[in-house]
mmCIF file of C-alpha atoms in Angstrom:
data_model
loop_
_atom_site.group_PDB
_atom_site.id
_atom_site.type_symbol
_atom_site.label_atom_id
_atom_site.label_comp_id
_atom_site.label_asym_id
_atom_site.label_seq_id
_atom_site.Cartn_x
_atom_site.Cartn_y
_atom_site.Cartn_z
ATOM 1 C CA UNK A 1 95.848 119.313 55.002
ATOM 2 C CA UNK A 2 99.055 119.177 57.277
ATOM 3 C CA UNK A 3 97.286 122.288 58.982
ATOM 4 C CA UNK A 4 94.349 120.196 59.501
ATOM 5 C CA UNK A 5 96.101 117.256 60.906
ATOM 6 C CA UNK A 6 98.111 119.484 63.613
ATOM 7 C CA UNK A 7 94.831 121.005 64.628
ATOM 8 C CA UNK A 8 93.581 117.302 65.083
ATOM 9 C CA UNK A 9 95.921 116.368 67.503
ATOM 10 C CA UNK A 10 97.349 119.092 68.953
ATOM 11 C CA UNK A 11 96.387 117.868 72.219
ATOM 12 C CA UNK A 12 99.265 114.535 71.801
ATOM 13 C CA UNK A 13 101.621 116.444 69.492
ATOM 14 C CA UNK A 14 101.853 119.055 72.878
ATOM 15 C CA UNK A 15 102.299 116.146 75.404
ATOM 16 C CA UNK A 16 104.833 114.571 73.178
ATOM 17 C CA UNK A 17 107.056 117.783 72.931
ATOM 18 C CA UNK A 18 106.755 118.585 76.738
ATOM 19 C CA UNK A 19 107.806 114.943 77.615
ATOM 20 C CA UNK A 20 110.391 115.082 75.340
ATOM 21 C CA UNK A 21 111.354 118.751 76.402
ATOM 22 C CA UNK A 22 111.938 117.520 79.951
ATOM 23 C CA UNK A 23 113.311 114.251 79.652
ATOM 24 C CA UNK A 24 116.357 116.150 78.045
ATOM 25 C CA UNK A 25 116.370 119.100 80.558
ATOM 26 C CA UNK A 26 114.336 119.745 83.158
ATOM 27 C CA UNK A 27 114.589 116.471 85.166
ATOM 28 C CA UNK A 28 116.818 115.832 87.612
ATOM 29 C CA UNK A 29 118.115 113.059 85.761
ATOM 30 C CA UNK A 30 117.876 114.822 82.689
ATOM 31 C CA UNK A 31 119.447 113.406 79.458
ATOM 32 C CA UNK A 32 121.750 116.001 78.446
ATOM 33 C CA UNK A 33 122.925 116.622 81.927
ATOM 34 C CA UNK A 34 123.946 112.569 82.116
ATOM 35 C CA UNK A 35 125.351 113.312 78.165
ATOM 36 C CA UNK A 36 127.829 116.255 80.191
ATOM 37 C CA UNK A 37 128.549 113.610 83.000
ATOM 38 C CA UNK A 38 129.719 111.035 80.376
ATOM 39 C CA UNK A 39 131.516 113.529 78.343
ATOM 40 C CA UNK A 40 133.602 115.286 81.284
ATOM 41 C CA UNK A 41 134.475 111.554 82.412
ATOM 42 C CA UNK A 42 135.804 110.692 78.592
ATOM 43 C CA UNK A 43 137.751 113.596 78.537
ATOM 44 C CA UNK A 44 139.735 112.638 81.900
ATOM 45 C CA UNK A 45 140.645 108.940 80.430
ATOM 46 C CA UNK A 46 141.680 110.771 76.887
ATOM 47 C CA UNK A 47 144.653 111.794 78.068
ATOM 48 C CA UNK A 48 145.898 108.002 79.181
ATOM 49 C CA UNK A 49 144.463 107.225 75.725
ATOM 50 C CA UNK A 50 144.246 109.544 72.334
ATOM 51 C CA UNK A 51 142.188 106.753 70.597
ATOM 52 C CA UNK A 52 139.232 108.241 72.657
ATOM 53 C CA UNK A 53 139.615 111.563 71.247
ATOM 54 C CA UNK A 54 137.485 111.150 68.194
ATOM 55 C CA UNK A 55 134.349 109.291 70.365
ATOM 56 C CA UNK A 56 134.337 112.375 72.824
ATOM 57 C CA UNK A 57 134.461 114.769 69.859
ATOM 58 C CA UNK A 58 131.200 112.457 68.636
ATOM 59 C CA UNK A 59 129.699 113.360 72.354
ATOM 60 C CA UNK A 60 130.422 116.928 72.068
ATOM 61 C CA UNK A 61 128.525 116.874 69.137
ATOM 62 C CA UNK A 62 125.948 114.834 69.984
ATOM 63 C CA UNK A 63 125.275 117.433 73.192
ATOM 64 C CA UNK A 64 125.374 120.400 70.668
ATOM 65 C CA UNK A 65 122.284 118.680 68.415
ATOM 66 C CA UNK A 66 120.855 117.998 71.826
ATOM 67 C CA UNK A 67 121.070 121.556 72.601
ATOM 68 C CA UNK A 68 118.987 122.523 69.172
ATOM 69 C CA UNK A 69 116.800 119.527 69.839
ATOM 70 C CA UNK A 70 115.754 121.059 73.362
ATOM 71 C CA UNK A 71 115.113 125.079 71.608
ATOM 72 C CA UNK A 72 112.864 123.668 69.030
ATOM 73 C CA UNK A 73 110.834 121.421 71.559
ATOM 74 C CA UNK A 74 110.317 123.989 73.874
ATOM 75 C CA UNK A 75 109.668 126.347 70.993
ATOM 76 C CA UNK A 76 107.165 123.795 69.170
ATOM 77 C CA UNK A 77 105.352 123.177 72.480
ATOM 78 C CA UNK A 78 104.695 126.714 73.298
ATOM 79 C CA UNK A 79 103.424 127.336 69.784
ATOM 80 C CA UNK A 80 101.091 124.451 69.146
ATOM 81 C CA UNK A 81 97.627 124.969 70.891
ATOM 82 C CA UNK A 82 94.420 123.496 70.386
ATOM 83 C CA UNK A 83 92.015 126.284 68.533
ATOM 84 C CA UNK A 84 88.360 124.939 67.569
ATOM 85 C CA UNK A 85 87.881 127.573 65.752
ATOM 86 C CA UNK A 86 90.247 127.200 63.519
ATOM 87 C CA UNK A 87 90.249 123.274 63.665
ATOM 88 C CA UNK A 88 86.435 124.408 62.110
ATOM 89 C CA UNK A 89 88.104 127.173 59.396
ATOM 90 C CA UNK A 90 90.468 124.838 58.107
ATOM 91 C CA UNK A 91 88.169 121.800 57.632
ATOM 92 C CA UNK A 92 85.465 123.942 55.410
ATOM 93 C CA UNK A 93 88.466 125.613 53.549
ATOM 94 C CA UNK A 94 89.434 121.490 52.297
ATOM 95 C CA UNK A 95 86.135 120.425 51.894
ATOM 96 C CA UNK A 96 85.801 124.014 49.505
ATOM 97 C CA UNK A 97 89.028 123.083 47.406
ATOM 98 C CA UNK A 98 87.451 119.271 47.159
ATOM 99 C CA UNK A 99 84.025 120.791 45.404
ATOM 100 C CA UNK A 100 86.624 123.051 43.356
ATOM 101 C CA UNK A 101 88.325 120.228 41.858
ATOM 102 C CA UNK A 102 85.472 117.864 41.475
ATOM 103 C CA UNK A 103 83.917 120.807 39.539
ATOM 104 C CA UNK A 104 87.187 122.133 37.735
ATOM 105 C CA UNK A 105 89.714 119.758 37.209
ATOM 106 C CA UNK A 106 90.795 117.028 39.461
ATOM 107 C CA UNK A 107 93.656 118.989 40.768
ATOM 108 C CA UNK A 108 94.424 121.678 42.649
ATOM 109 C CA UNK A 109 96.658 122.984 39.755
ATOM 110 C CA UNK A 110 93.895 122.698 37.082
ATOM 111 C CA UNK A 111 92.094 124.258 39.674
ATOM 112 C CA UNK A 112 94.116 127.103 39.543
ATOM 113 C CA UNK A 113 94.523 127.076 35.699
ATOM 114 C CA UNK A 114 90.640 127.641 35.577
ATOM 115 C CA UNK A 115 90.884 130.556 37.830
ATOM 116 C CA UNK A 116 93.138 132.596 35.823
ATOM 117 C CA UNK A 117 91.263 131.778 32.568
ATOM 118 C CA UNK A 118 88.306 133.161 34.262
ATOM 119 C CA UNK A 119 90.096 136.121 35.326
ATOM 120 C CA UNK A 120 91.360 136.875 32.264
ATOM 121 C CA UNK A 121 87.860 136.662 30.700
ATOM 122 C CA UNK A 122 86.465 139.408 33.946
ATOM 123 C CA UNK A 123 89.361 141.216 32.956
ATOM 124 C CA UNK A 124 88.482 141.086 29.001
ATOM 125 C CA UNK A 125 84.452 142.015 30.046
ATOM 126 C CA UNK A 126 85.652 144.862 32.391
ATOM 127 C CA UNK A 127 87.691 146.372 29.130
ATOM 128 C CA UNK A 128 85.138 145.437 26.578
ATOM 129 C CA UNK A 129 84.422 149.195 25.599
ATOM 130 C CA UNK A 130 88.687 149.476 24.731
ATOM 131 C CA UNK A 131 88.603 146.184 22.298
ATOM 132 C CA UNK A 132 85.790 147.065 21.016
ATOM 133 C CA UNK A 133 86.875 150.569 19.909
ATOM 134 C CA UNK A 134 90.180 148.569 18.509
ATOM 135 C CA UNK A 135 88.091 145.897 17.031
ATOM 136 C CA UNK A 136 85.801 148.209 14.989
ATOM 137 C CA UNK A 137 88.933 150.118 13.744
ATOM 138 C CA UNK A 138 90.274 146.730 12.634
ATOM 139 C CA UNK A 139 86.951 146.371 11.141
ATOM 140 C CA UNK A 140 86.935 149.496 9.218
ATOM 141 C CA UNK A 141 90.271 148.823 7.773
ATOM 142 C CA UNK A 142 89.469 145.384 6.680
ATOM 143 C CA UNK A 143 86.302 146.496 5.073
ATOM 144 C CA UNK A 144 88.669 149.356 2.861
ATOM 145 C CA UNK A 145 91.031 146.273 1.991
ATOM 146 C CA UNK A 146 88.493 143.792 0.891
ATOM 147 C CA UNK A 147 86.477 146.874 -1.236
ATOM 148 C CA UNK A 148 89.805 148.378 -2.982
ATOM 149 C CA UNK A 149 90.703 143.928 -3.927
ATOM 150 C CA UNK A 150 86.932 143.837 -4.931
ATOM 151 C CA UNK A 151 86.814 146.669 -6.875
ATOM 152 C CA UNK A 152 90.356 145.740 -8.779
ATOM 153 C CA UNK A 153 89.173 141.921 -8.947
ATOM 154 C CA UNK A 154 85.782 143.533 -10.941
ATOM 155 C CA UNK A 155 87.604 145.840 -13.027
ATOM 156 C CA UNK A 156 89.785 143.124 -14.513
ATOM 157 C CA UNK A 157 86.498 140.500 -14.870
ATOM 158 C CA UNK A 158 85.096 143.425 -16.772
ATOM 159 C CA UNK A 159 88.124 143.754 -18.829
ATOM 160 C CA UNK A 160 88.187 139.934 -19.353
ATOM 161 C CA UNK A 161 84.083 139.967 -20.122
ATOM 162 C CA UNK A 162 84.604 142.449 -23.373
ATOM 163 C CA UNK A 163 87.130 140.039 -24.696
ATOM 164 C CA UNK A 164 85.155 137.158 -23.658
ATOM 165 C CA UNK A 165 81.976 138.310 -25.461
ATOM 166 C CA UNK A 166 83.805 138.889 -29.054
ATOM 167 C CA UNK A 167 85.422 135.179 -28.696
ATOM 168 C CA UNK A 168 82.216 133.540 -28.022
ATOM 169 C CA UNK A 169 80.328 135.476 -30.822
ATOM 170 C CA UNK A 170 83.308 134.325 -32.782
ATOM 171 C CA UNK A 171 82.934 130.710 -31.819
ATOM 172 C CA UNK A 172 79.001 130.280 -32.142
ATOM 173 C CA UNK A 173 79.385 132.002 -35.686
ATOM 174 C CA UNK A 174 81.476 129.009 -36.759
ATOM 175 C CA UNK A 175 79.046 127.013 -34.770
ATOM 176 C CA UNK A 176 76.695 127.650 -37.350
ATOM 177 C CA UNK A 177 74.774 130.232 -34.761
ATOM 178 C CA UNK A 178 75.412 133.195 -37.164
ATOM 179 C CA UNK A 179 73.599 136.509 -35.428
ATOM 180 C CA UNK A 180 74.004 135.716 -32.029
ATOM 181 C CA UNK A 181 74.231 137.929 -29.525
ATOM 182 C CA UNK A 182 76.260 137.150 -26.316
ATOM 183 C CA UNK A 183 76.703 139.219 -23.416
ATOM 184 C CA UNK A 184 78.394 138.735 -19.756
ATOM 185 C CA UNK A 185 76.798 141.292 -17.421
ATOM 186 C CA UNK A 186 78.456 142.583 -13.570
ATOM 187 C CA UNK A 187 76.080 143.545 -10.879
ATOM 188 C CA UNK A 188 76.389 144.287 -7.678
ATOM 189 C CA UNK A 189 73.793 143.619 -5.019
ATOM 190 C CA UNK A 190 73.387 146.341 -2.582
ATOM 191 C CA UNK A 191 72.568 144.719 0.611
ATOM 192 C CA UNK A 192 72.011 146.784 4.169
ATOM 193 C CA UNK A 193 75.541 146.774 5.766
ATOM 194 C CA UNK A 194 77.179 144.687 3.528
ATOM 195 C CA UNK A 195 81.157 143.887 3.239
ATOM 196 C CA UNK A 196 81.849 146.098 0.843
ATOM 197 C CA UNK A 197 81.201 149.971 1.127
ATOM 198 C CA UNK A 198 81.727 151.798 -2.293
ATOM 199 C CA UNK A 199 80.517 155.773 -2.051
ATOM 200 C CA UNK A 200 78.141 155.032 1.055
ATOM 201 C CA UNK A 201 76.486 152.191 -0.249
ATOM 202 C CA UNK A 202 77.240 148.120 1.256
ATOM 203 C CA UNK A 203 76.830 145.403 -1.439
ATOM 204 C CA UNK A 204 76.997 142.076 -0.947
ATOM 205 C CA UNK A 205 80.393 139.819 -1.290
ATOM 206 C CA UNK A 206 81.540 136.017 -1.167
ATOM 207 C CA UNK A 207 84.895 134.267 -1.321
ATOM 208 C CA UNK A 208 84.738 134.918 -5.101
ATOM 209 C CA UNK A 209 84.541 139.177 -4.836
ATOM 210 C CA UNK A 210 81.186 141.347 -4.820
ATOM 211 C CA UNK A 211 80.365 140.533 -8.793
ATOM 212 C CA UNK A 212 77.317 138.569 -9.676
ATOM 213 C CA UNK A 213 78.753 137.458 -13.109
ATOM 214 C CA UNK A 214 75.276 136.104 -15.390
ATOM 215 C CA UNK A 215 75.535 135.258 -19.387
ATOM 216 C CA UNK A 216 73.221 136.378 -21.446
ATOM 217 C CA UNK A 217 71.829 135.643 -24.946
ATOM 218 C CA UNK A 218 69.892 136.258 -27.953
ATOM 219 C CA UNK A 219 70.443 132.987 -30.332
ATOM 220 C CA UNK A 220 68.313 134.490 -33.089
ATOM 221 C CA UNK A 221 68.194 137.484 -34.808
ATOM 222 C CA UNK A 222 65.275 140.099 -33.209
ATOM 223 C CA UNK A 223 64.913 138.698 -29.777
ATOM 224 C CA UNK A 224 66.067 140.205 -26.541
ATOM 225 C CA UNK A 225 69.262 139.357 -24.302
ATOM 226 C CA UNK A 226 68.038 136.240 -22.436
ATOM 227 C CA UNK A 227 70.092 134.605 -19.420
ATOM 228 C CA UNK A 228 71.480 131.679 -20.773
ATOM 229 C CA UNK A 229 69.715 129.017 -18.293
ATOM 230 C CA UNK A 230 66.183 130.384 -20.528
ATOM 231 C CA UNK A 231 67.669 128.774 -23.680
ATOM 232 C CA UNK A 232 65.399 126.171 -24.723
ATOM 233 C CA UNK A 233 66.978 124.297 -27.116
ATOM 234 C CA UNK A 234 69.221 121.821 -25.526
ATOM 235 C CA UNK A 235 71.393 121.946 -28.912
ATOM 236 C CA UNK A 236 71.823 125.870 -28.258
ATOM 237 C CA UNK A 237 73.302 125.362 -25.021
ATOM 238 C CA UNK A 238 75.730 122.063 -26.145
ATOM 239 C CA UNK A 239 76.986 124.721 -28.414
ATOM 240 C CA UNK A 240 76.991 127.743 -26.456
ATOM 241 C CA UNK A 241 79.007 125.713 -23.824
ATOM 242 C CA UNK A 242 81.860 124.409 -26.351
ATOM 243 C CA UNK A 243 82.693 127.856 -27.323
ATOM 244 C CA UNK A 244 82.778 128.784 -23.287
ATOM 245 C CA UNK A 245 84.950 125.388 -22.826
ATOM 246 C CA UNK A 246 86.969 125.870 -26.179
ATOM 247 C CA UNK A 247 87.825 129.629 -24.775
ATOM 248 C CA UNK A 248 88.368 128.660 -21.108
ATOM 249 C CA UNK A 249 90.229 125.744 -22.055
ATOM 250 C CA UNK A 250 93.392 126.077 -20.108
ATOM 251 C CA UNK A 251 92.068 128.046 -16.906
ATOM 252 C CA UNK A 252 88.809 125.507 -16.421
ATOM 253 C CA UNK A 253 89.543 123.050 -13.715
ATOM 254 C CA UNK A 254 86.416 120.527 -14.619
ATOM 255 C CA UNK A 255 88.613 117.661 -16.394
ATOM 256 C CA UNK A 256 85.151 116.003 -17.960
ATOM 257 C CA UNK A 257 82.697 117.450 -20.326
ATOM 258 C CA UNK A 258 79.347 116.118 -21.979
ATOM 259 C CA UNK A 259 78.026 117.392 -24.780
ATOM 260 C CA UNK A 260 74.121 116.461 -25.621
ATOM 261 C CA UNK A 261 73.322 116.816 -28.955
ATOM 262 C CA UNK A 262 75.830 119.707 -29.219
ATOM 263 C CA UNK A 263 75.376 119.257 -33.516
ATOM 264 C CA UNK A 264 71.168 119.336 -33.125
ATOM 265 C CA UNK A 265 70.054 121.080 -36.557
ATOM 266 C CA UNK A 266 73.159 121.591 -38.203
ATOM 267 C CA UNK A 267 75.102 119.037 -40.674
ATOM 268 C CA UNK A 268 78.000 119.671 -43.738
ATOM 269 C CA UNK A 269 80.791 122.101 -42.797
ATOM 270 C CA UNK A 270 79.887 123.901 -39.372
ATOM 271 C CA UNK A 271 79.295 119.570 -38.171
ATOM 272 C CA UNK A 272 82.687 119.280 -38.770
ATOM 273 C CA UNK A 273 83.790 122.009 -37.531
ATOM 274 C CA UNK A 274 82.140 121.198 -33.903
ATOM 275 C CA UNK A 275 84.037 118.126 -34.666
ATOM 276 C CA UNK A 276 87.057 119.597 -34.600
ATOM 277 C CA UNK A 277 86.562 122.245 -31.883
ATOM 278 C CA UNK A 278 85.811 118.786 -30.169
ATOM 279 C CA UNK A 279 88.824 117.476 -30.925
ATOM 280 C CA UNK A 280 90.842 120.410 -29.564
ATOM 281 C CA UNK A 281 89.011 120.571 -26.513
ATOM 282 C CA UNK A 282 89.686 116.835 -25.515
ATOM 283 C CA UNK A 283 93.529 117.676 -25.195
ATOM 284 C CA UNK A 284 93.177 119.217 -22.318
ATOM 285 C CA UNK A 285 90.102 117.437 -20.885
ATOM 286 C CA UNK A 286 87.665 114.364 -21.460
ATOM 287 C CA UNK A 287 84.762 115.081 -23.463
ATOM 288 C CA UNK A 288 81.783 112.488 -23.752
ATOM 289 C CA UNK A 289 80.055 113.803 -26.816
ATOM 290 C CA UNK A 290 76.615 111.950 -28.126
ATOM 291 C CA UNK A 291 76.121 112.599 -31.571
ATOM 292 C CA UNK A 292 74.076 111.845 -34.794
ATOM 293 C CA UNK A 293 77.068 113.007 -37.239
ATOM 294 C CA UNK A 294 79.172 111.327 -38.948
ATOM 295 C CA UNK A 295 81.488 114.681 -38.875
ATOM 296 C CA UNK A 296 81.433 114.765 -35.261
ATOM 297 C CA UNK A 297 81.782 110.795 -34.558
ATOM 298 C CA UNK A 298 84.768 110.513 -37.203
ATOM 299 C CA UNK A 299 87.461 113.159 -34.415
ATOM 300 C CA UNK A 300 86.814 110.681 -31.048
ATOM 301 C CA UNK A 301 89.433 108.985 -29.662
ATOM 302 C CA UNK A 302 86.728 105.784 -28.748
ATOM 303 C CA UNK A 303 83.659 104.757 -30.352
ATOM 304 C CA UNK A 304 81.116 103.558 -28.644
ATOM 305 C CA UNK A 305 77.078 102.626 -30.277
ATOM 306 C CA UNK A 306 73.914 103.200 -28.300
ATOM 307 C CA UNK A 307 70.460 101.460 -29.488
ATOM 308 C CA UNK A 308 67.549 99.807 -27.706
ATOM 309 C CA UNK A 309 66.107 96.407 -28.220
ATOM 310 C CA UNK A 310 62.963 94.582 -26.119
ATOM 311 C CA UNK A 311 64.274 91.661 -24.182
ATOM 312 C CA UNK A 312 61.581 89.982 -22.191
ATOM 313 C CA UNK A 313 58.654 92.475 -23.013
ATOM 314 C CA UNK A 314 61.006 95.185 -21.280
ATOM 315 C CA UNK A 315 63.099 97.950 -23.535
ATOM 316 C CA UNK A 316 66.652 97.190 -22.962
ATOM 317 C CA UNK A 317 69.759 100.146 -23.766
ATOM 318 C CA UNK A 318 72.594 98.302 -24.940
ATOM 319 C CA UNK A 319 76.169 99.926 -25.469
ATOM 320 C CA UNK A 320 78.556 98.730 -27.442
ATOM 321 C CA UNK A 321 82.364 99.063 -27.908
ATOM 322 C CA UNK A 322 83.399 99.440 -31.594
ATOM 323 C CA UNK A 323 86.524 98.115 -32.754
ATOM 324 C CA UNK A 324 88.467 99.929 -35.911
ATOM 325 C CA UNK A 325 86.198 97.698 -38.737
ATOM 326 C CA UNK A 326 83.433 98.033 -36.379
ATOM 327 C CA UNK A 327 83.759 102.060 -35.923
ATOM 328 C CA UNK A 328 84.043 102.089 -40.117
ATOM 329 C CA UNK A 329 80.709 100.053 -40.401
ATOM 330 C CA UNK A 330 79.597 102.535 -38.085
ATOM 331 C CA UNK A 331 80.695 106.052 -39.883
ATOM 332 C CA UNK A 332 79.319 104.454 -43.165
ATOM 333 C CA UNK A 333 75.997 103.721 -41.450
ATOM 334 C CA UNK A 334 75.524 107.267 -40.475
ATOM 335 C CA UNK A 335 76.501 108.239 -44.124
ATOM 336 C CA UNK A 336 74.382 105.969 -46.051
ATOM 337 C CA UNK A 337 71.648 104.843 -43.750
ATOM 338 C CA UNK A 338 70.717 101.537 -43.026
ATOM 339 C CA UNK A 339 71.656 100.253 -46.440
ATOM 340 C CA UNK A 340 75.619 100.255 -46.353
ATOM 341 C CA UNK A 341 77.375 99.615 -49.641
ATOM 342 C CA UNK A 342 81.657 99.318 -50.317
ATOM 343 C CA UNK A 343 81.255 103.144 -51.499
ATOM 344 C CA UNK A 344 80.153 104.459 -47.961
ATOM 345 C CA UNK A 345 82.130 101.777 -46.100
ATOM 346 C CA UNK A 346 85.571 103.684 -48.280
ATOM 347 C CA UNK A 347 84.154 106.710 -47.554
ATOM 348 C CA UNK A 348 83.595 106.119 -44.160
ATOM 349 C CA UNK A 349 87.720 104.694 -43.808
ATOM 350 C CA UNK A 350 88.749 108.072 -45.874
ATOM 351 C CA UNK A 351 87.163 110.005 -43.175
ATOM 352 C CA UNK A 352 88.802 108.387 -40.447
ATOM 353 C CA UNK A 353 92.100 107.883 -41.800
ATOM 354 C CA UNK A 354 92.019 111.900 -42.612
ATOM 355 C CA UNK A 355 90.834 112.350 -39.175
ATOM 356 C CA UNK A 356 92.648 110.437 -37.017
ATOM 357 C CA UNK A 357 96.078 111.593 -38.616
#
């Protein structure tokens, strides 16, 4: 831009130097040549008076900057000249950098920060063949890491599985599911160039390893190993699932359970003894158990009823709180039926005080 404004007016900016130039020295009244006059005259009176001495040193010095002043003028004015052409160069070079910063940034500086992005992405492209060679190696290496943690991660589930499978047989036997069979099985899924490469074949892999971990289950003597989402009965799986929470109790991070029906066909000892597995299981977590038992009811913390009732030609679900007496009316209800005498109501406050200790 200051380029562009010299070009502009060379023409004046030349005239001004040249009249300058010669008003100092080239006329025959020239400036400096009146500044020498002035000077030699001051230095004749100096000597009738040393005050003076300091404003002819001033003069002296004035003539010396006058001296500069007249180099660069007649320098400036011989090196300034009007050029068209590049009046014409300069003006499409500005009106270039105005399109790049409209387009790229508003400054020149942004400008100029885009630029070397760019080149730094040519220069990426031109050496594309180089990173690639260096990203496949780092490629290959974290495919061998993520297989040798996979393969340790499914040695130990497998490890974990045989112990798990004894426990839960030992848990649905006292569960009153005597001659069940339980089984955790470990695939892998071999998928075309998978994560994980194990003796020339890829499998698949997640956040969670290469294992696809299923349970399966035969809940009665004679049939075959079923996955456990087949199980019909939604008693089977209340109980299957208690022995799974009562085992993974500490490591399982879901902090509420519900149990449907978890005591469906069973009563007497293995009720209670779901009850009590209950029990265990709600120190660690909160477990919303609906139940028909009087074993099972008697180990909660709270008691709560559930009926229905028509209100307005519409059935109504109504769910009630129960106090202490209320929770013993309750117990003895499920003991004796509808018919509640002072035998099942001490019955039912035995139970709970034995319970609740």
């Amino acid at each position: 831009e200051q380029e562009l404004a010299v070009l502009q007016h060379a023409e004046q900016l030349i005239q001004v130097a040249s009249t300058a130039y010669e008003a100092l020295s080239q006329r025959e009244d020239a400036v400096i040549d009146q500044l020498i006059q002035i000077i030699r005259s001051l230095e004749d009176i100096e000597r009738i008076d040393v005050s003076l001495s300091e404003p002819v040193s001033n003069a002296r010095s004035a003539r010396y900057y006058l001296d500069d002043v007249v180099v660069f003028l007649q320098q400036y004015r011989d090196r300034i000249e009007f050029d068209p052409v590049r009046l014409d160069e300069v003006q499409e070079r500005l009106e270039q950098l105005k399109m790049l910063k409209r387009k790229y940034g508003g400054t020149l500086k942004e400008v100029c920060v885009y630029r070397d992005r760019m080149a730094d992405e040519i220069n990426r492209l031109e050496t594309a063949d180089e990173h690639r060679a260096e990203l496949e190696e780092a490629l290959e290496q974290a495919r061998k890491n993520l297989t040798a943690k996979a393969e340790k991660l499914s040695t130990a589930r497998k490890k974990t599985a045989s112990r798990m499978e004894t426990r839960v047989v030992k848990e649905l036997t006292e569960l009153g599911m005597k001659k069940t069979l339980f089984q955790v099985h470990i695939g892998w899924h071999e998928v075309a160039d998978g994560p994980i490469v194990i003796e020339g074949k890829s499998y698949q892999a997640d956040a969670s390893g290469m294992d696809h971990v299923e349970f399966l289950i035969s809940p009665n003597q004679g049939e075959e190993l079923k996955p456990l989402v087949h199980i019909a009965s939604g008693g089977e799986i209340s109980r299957v699932m208690l022995a799974l929470k009562v085992i993974l109790a500490e490591s399982d991070q879901v902090r509420t359970l519900v149990f449907d029906e978890v005591d469906l066909g069973i009563g007497g000892r293995i009720a209670e003894s779901i009850g009590q597995k209950l029990k265990l299981l709600s120190q660690s977590h909160q477990v919303l158990c609906i139940t028909h038992l009087h074993q099972v009811a008697c180990w909660g913390h709270t008691h709560f009823t559930v009926h229905k009732e028509s209100s307005r030609g519409r059935t109504v679900t109504q769910i009630n709180h129960l106090d202490q007496d209320g929770r013993v009316q309750e117990i003895a209800r499920m003991l004796a039926g509808e018919t509640v005498d002072d035998m099942a109501v001490t019955h039912a406050r035995e139970i709970l005080r034995r319970t609740l200790v």
